CSV table of C-alpha atoms and ligand atoms in Angstrom, one decimal:
chain,number,residue,atom,x,y,z
T,121,UNK,CA,0.2,0.1,0.1
T,122,UNK,CA,2.8,2.3,0.2
T,123,UNK,CA,3.6,2.3,-3.4
T,124,UNK,CA,6.2,0.5,-5.5
T,125,UNK,CA,9.0,2.3,-4.2
T,126,UNK,CA,8.3,1.1,-0.5
T,127,UNK,CA,8.0,-2.6,-1.4
T,128,UNK,CA,11.1,-2.4,-3.8
T,129,UNK,CA,13.1,-1.2,-0.4
T,130,UNK,CA,11.2,-3.8,2.0
T,131,UNK,CA,12.2,-6.4,-0.6
T,132,UNK,CA,16.2,-5.7,-0.8
T,133,UNK,CA,16.2,-5.3,2.6
T,134,UNK,CA,15.0,-8.9,2.9
T,135,UNK,CA,17.4,-10.2,0.3
T,136,UNK,CA,20.0,-8.3,1.9
T,137,UNK,CA,19.6,-10.5,5.1
T,138,UNK,CA,19.3,-13.4,3.6
T,139,UNK,CA,22.5,-13.1,1.2
T,140,UNK,CA,24.3,-12.3,5.0
T,141,UNK,CA,22.8,-15.4,6.5
T,142,UNK,CA,24.3,-17.5,3.4
T,143,UNK,CA,27.7,-15.9,3.6
T,144,UNK,CA,27.8,-16.3,7.7
T,145,UNK,CA,26.5,-20.1,7.2
T,146,UNK,CA,29.2,-20.8,4.3
T,147,UNK,CA,31.9,-18.8,6.3
T,148,UNK,CA,30.9,-20.8,9.6
T,149,UNK,CA,31.1,-24.1,7.8
T,150,UNK,CA,34.6,-23.4,6.3
T,151,UNK,CA,35.7,-22.2,10.2
T,152,UNK,CA,34.6,-25.3,11.3
T,153,UNK,CA,36.2,-27.8,9.0
T,154,UNK,CA,39.6,-25.8,8.3
T,155,UNK,CA,42.3,-26.8,10.0
T,156,UNK,CA,42.5,-23.1,10.8
T,157,UNK,CA,40.5,-23.0,13.9
T,158,UNK,CA,39.2,-19.3,13.9
T,159,UNK,CA,36.4,-20.0,16.9
T,160,UNK,CA,38.5,-18.5,20.2
T,161,UNK,CA,37.5,-19.1,24.0
T,162,UNK,CA,37.3,-16.2,26.2
T,163,UNK,CA,37.4,-16.9,30.1
T,164,UNK,CA,35.3,-14.4,32.3
T,165,UNK,CA,35.9,-14.6,36.1
T,166,UNK,CA,33.4,-15.7,38.8
T,167,UNK,CA,34.3,-14.4,41.9
T,168,UNK,CA,33.3,-16.0,45.7
T,169,UNK,CA,31.9,-13.2,47.3
T,170,UNK,CA,32.8,-13.4,51.3
T,171,UNK,CA,36.7,-13.7,50.1
T,172,UNK,CA,36.4,-11.9,46.7
T,173,UNK,CA,38.8,-14.8,45.2
T,174,UNK,CA,38.2,-15.3,41.4
T,175,UNK,CA,38.0,-19.7,42.5
T,176,UNK,CA,36.5,-20.2,38.6
T,177,UNK,CA,35.3,-18.8,34.9
T,178,UNK,CA,33.3,-19.4,32.7
T,179,UNK,CA,34.1,-20.0,28.9
T,180,UNK,CA,32.5,-18.0,26.3
T,181,UNK,CA,33.3,-18.5,23.0
T,182,UNK,CA,33.9,-15.8,20.1
T,183,UNK,CA,34.4,-16.3,16.6
T,184,UNK,CA,37.7,-14.0,14.7
T,185,UNK,CA,36.4,-15.0,11.5
T,186,UNK,CA,39.1,-13.2,8.7
T,187,UNK,CA,35.9,-12.7,6.4
T,188,UNK,CA,33.4,-11.3,8.7
T,189,UNK,CA,35.2,-10.2,11.7
T,190,UNK,CA,35.3,-10.5,15.3
T,191,UNK,CA,31.7,-12.1,16.6
T,192,UNK,CA,30.1,-12.4,19.8
T,193,UNK,CA,28.3,-15.9,20.1
T,194,UNK,CA,25.0,-13.9,20.3
T,195,UNK,CA,25.6,-13.4,16.3
T,196,UNK,CA,26.1,-16.7,15.6
T,197,UNK,CA,25.6,-19.0,18.1
T,198,UNK,CA,21.5,-19.0,17.5
T,199,UNK,CA,22.1,-20.0,13.3
T,200,UNK,CA,25.2,-22.6,14.7
T,201,UNK,CA,21.7,-24.0,16.5
T,202,UNK,CA,19.6,-24.1,13.7
T,203,UNK,CA,22.4,-25.3,11.0
T,204,UNK,CA,23.0,-28.0,13.4
T,205,UNK,CA,26.9,-26.8,13.6
T,206,UNK,CA,26.6,-25.8,17.2
T,207,UNK,CA,28.1,-29.4,18.4
T,208,UNK,CA,31.1,-29.0,16.3
T,209,UNK,CA,31.6,-25.8,18.2
T,210,UNK,CA,30.6,-26.9,21.5
T,211,UNK,CA,33.0,-29.7,21.4
T,212,UNK,CA,35.7,-27.6,20.3
T,213,UNK,CA,34.8,-25.1,23.3
T,214,UNK,CA,34.6,-27.9,26.0
T,215,UNK,CA,37.5,-29.4,24.6
T,216,UNK,CA,39.8,-26.2,25.0
T,217,UNK,CA,38.3,-25.4,28.2
T,218,UNK,CA,39.3,-29.0,29.3
T,219,UNK,CA,42.7,-28.8,28.3
T,220,UNK,CA,43.0,-25.0,29.6
T,221,UNK,CA,41.5,-26.0,33.1
T,222,UNK,CA,44.0,-29.1,33.7
T,223,UNK,CA,47.1,-26.8,32.9
T,224,UNK,CA,45.7,-24.3,35.6
T,225,UNK,CA,45.2,-27.4,37.8
T,226,UNK,CA,48.2,-28.9,37.3
T,227,UNK,CA,50.4,-25.5,37.6
T,228,UNK,CA,49.2,-24.6,41.5
T,229,UNK,CA,45.5,-23.9,41.1
T,230,UNK,CA,44.3,-27.7,41.7
T,231,UNK,CA,40.9,-26.8,42.8
T,232,UNK,CA,40.4,-24.1,40.1
T,233,UNK,CA,37.2,-25.0,37.8
T,234,UNK,CA,35.8,-24.2,34.4
T,235,UNK,CA,32.2,-23.7,33.5
T,236,UNK,CA,31.0,-24.4,29.9
T,237,UNK,CA,27.5,-23.9,28.4
T,238,UNK,CA,26.1,-26.7,26.6
T,239,UNK,CA,23.3,-25.8,23.7
T,240,UNK,CA,19.8,-27.8,24.0
T,241,UNK,CA,20.4,-29.1,20.7
T,242,UNK,CA,24.2,-30.4,21.5
T,243,UNK,CA,22.5,-32.2,24.7
T,244,UNK,CA,19.7,-33.6,22.8
T,245,UNK,CA,22.1,-35.5,20.5
T,246,UNK,CA,21.9,-38.8,20.8
T,247,UNK,CA,25.2,-39.4,21.8
T,248,UNK,CA,25.9,-36.5,23.9
T,249,UNK,CA,27.1,-38.4,27.0
T,250,UNK,CA,29.5,-40.4,25.5
T,251,UNK,CA,31.0,-37.5,23.5
T,252,UNK,CA,31.5,-35.7,26.4
T,253,UNK,CA,33.2,-38.9,28.0
T,254,UNK,CA,35.5,-38.9,25.1
T,255,UNK,CA,36.4,-34.9,25.4
T,256,UNK,CA,36.8,-35.4,29.2
T,257,UNK,CA,39.4,-38.5,28.7
T,258,UNK,CA,41.2,-37.1,26.0
T,259,UNK,CA,41.9,-34.1,27.8
T,260,UNK,CA,42.8,-35.9,31.2
T,261,UNK,CA,41.1,-32.9,33.2
T,262,UNK,CA,39.7,-33.3,36.6
T,263,UNK,CA,35.9,-34.0,35.8
T,264,UNK,CA,35.4,-32.6,39.3
T,265,UNK,CA,36.6,-28.9,38.1
T,266,UNK,CA,34.3,-28.5,34.8
T,267,UNK,CA,30.8,-27.3,35.1
T,268,UNK,CA,28.5,-27.8,32.6
T,269,UNK,CA,25.6,-25.4,32.2
T,270,UNK,CA,22.7,-26.4,30.6
T,271,UNK,CA,19.3,-23.9,30.2
T,272,UNK,CA,15.5,-24.2,31.5
T,273,UNK,CA,15.2,-24.5,27.6
T,274,UNK,CA,16.3,-27.7,28.0
T,275,UNK,CA,14.2,-28.7,31.1
T,276,UNK,CA,11.1,-28.4,29.1
T,277,UNK,CA,11.6,-31.2,26.9
T,278,UNK,CA,10.7,-34.6,27.8
T,279,UNK,CA,11.6,-35.1,31.5
T,280,UNK,CA,12.5,-38.8,31.6
T,281,UNK,CA,14.8,-38.0,28.7
T,282,UNK,CA,16.2,-35.0,30.4
T,283,UNK,CA,17.4,-36.8,33.7
T,284,UNK,CA,18.4,-39.4,31.7
T,285,UNK,CA,20.9,-37.2,30.3
T,286,UNK,CA,21.8,-34.9,33.0
T,287,UNK,CA,22.2,-38.5,35.3
T,288,UNK,CA,24.7,-39.7,32.7
T,289,UNK,CA,26.2,-36.3,32.5
T,290,UNK,CA,26.7,-36.3,36.2
T,291,UNK,CA,28.1,-39.7,36.5
T,292,UNK,CA,31.2,-38.3,34.2
T,293,UNK,CA,32.2,-36.2,37.2
T,294,UNK,CA,31.5,-32.6,36.2
T,295,UNK,CA,29.0,-30.6,38.3
T,296,UNK,CA,25.6,-29.3,36.8
T,297,UNK,CA,24.7,-25.6,36.4
T,298,UNK,CA,21.2,-24.2,35.9
T,299,UNK,CA,21.9,-20.9,33.3
T,300,UNK,CA,19.8,-17.9,33.1
T,301,UNK,CA,17.5,-18.7,36.0
T,302,UNK,CA,14.4,-17.0,36.0
T,303,UNK,CA,14.1,-16.1,32.4
T,304,UNK,CA,12.2,-19.3,31.1
T,305,UNK,CA,9.1,-21.5,32.0
T,306,UNK,CA,8.0,-23.0,36.0
T,307,UNK,CA,11.9,-23.0,37.1
T,308,UNK,CA,10.8,-24.2,40.5
T,309,UNK,CA,9.8,-27.2,39.4
T,310,UNK,CA,12.8,-28.1,37.6
T,311,UNK,CA,14.7,-26.9,40.6
T,312,UNK,CA,12.8,-29.6,42.7
T,313,UNK,CA,13.8,-32.6,40.0
T,314,UNK,CA,17.0,-31.9,38.3
T,315,UNK,CA,20.1,-32.8,40.0
T,316,UNK,CA,21.4,-29.2,40.3
T,317,UNK,CA,24.7,-28.1,41.9
T,318,UNK,CA,24.6,-24.6,40.9
T,319,UNK,CA,21.9,-22.2,39.6
T,320,UNK,CA,23.0,-18.9,37.8
T,321,UNK,CA,20.6,-16.0,38.2
T,322,UNK,CA,20.1,-14.1,35.4
T,323,UNK,CA,21.1,-10.3,34.6
T,324,UNK,CA,17.8,-9.3,33.8
T,325,UNK,CA,17.4,-9.4,37.5
T,326,UNK,CA,20.6,-7.8,38.4
T,327,UNK,CA,20.1,-4.9,36.2
T,328,UNK,CA,18.0,-2.7,38.5
T,329,UNK,CA,18.4,-4.8,42.0
T,330,UNK,CA,19.6,-1.7,43.9
T,331,UNK,CA,15.9,0.0,42.8
T,332,UNK,CA,13.7,-2.8,42.1
T,333,UNK,CA,11.9,-4.6,45.4
T,334,UNK,CA,10.6,-7.3,43.1
T,335,UNK,CA,14.2,-8.3,41.8
T,336,UNK,CA,15.6,-8.4,45.4
T,337,UNK,CA,12.7,-10.6,46.6
T,338,UNK,CA,13.6,-13.0,43.7
T,339,UNK,CA,16.9,-13.2,44.5
T,340,UNK,CA,16.3,-13.5,48.1
T,341,UNK,CA,13.7,-16.3,47.5
T,342,UNK,CA,16.2,-18.3,45.3
T,343,UNK,CA,19.1,-17.7,48.0
T,344,UNK,CA,16.8,-19.5,50.5
T,345,UNK,CA,15.5,-22.1,48.3
T,346,UNK,CA,19.1,-22.9,47.4
T,347,UNK,CA,20.2,-23.2,50.9
T,348,UNK,CA,17.5,-25.7,51.6
T,349,UNK,CA,18.3,-28.0,48.4
T,350,UNK,CA,21.7,-27.5,48.4
T,351,UNK,CA,22.8,-25.8,45.4
T,352,UNK,CA,25.1,-23.0,45.3
T,353,UNK,CA,24.0,-19.8,43.7
T,354,UNK,CA,26.0,-17.5,40.8
T,355,UNK,CA,24.5,-14.3,40.3
T,356,UNK,CA,25.7,-13.0,36.7
T,357,UNK,CA,25.7,-9.4,35.4
T,358,UNK,CA,26.9,-7.4,38.6
T,359,UNK,CA,28.4,-4.3,37.0
T,360,UNK,CA,28.4,-1.6,39.8
T,361,UNK,CA,29.4,-1.7,44.0
T,362,UNK,CA,26.0,-1.3,45.0
T,363,UNK,CA,24.7,-4.6,43.4
T,364,UNK,CA,27.9,-6.3,44.8
T,365,UNK,CA,27.2,-5.0,48.4
T,366,UNK,CA,23.6,-5.6,48.2
T,367,UNK,CA,23.7,-9.4,46.9
T,368,UNK,CA,26.4,-9.7,49.1
T,369,UNK,CA,23.6,-9.1,52.1
T,370,UNK,CA,21.5,-11.2,50.6
T,371,UNK,CA,23.6,-14.4,51.1
T,372,UNK,CA,24.7,-15.0,47.2
T,373,UNK,CA,27.7,-17.1,47.1
T,374,UNK,CA,29.2,-16.5,43.8
T,375,UNK,CA,29.3,-13.5,41.4
T,376,UNK,CA,30.1,-13.3,37.5
T,377,UNK,CA,30.0,-9.5,35.9
T,378,UNK,CA,32.0,-6.7,34.7
T,379,UNK,CA,32.4,-5.1,38.1
T,380,UNK,CA,35.0,-8.2,38.4
T,381,UNK,CA,36.1,-8.9,34.9
T,382,UNK,CA,34.9,-8.8,31.4
T,383,UNK,CA,35.6,-12.3,29.5
T,384,UNK,CA,39.3,-12.3,27.8
T,385,UNK,CA,41.6,-14.7,26.3
T,386,UNK,CA,43.6,-17.5,28.6
T,387,UNK,CA,46.8,-15.7,28.7
T,388,UNK,CA,45.4,-12.7,29.7
T,389,UNK,CA,42.9,-14.3,32.1
T,390,UNK,CA,45.6,-16.3,33.9
T,391,UNK,CA,47.8,-13.0,34.2
T,392,UNK,CA,45.1,-11.0,35.7
T,393,UNK,CA,42.5,-12.7,37.2
T,394,UNK,CA,43.0,-16.6,38.0
T,395,UNK,CA,42.9,-17.1,42.0
T,396,UNK,CA,43.2,-13.3,42.1
T,397,UNK,CA,41.7,-11.2,44.8
T,398,UNK,CA,39.4,-9.0,42.6
T,399,UNK,CA,37.0,-5.6,43.2
X,672,C2E,P1,25.3,-16.6,29.3
X,672,C2E,O1,26.2,-18.0,29.2
X,672,C2E,O2,24.4,-16.4,30.0
X,672,C2E,O3,26.9,-16.1,29.6
X,672,C2E,C1,26.8,-14.8,30.3
X,672,C2E,C2,27.0,-13.5,29.5
X,672,C2E,O4,26.6,-12.2,29.7
X,672,C2E,C3,27.8,-13.7,28.6
X,672,C2E,O5,28.0,-12.8,27.2
X,672,C2E,C4,29.0,-12.2,29.4
X,672,C2E,O6,29.9,-11.7,28.6
X,672,C2E,C5,27.6,-11.7,29.6
X,672,C2E,N1,28.2,-10.6,31.0
X,672,C2E,C6,28.9,-11.3,32.3
X,672,C2E,N2,28.7,-10.2,33.0
X,672,C2E,C7,28.3,-9.3,32.2
X,672,C2E,C8,28.4,-7.9,33.0
X,672,C2E,O7,28.3,-7.8,34.0
X,672,C2E,N3,27.6,-7.0,32.2
X,672,C2E,C9,26.9,-7.7,30.8
X,672,C2E,N4,26.4,-6.7,29.8
X,672,C2E,N5,27.1,-8.5,30.4
X,672,C2E,C10,27.8,-9.4,30.9
X,672,C2E,P2,29.1,-13.5,25.9
X,672,C2E,O8,29.9,-13.6,26.2
X,672,C2E,O9,28.4,-12.2,24.9
X,672,C2E,O10,27.8,-14.6,25.5
X,672,C2E,C11,26.2,-14.7,25.4
X,672,C2E,C12,25.9,-16.0,25.1
X,672,C2E,O11,26.3,-16.5,24.0
X,672,C2E,C13,26.2,-16.8,26.7
X,672,C2E,O12,25.1,-16.4,27.8
X,672,C2E,C14,25.5,-18.2,26.0
X,672,C2E,O13,24.4,-18.5,26.2
X,672,C2E,C15,25.9,-18.4,24.8
X,672,C2E,N6,27.6,-18.6,24.6
X,672,C2E,C16,28.6,-18.5,24.8
X,672,C2E,N7,29.5,-19.1,24.7
X,672,C2E,C17,28.7,-20.3,24.5
X,672,C2E,C18,29.3,-22.1,24.3
X,672,C2E,O14,30.4,-22.0,23.9
X,672,C2E,N8,28.4,-22.7,23.6
X,672,C2E,C19,27.1,-22.2,23.7
X,672,C2E,N9,25.9,-23.3,23.7
X,672,C2E,N10,26.4,-21.2,24.2
X,672,C2E,C20,27.6,-20.3,24.1
X,673,CA,CA1,26.3,-19.8,30.8
X,674,CA,CA1,23.8,-16.9,31.8
X,675,CA,CA1,22.3,-16.0,28.4
């Protein structure tokens, strides 16, 4: 209705985005198949609230593409999931993180541990448990020092299958964290049923926690619940001292956020964060 020009404009927009998507797809297939790996793992500190020591970190993937430039996971993970390429990328990240963890554990930090994200698509692969076992074995990492992060969207799948997979993964030794807590569906129900070790509270609850009574009450509720069921709480997205102080007063165990450090390459992490006192 807005006339010929309007339509032409719209259609070229769509074509552009399709062409761009295809370009990313082709480059992603190459980046995975090539000898030269363009995926890079960054590490973000997780800090013990009481000691302010960095006791662990989260492995976060980036894509340093020759053709497309440097990309954060938000720019390519959804497409990688859609194309079924996420398992290759996820396997790479897990293997990198396991190797890194073993190096740090062997060099004076025996209890340091690393959190790794698992996509729902990856978790629903038929051989996911065998595959992760193969990676843990191959790298020789102590599996107790690996935390596998799953999201609530995984938990909404067939509960019996979900339990089977999580139980299978736990038998290998790693701990399990429920990521992005509070953003999904009927979360409390899953918390009760799943054998979780850690709950990660999403950044959206933290952004205005200093002013928002509801967000404070939510975090307090999760802290109390976690004490009852014996899980640890990690709060994500803490950027300011006021947020840190408030979360500390609410009894939160661990904090991950720019206030203590952004995700950085392994060498920088080792230099600045690894088991250091931050903040
Ligand atoms: P996530 O698992 O919830 O990871 C936390 C995200 O929050 C990271 O973004 C981190 O950089 C960001 N963040 C942490 N603290 C702060 C803060 O104080 N302020 C702000 N503004 N951001 C903060 P990133 O690295 O861009 O990762 C985004 C998402 O991509 C991750 O969210 C995760 O869902 C996904 N992702 C990253 N790496 C992997 C991977 O290896 N495999 C899979 N399947 N997903 C991954
Ligand atoms: Ca995560
Ligand atoms: Ca998260
Ligand atoms: Ca997230």
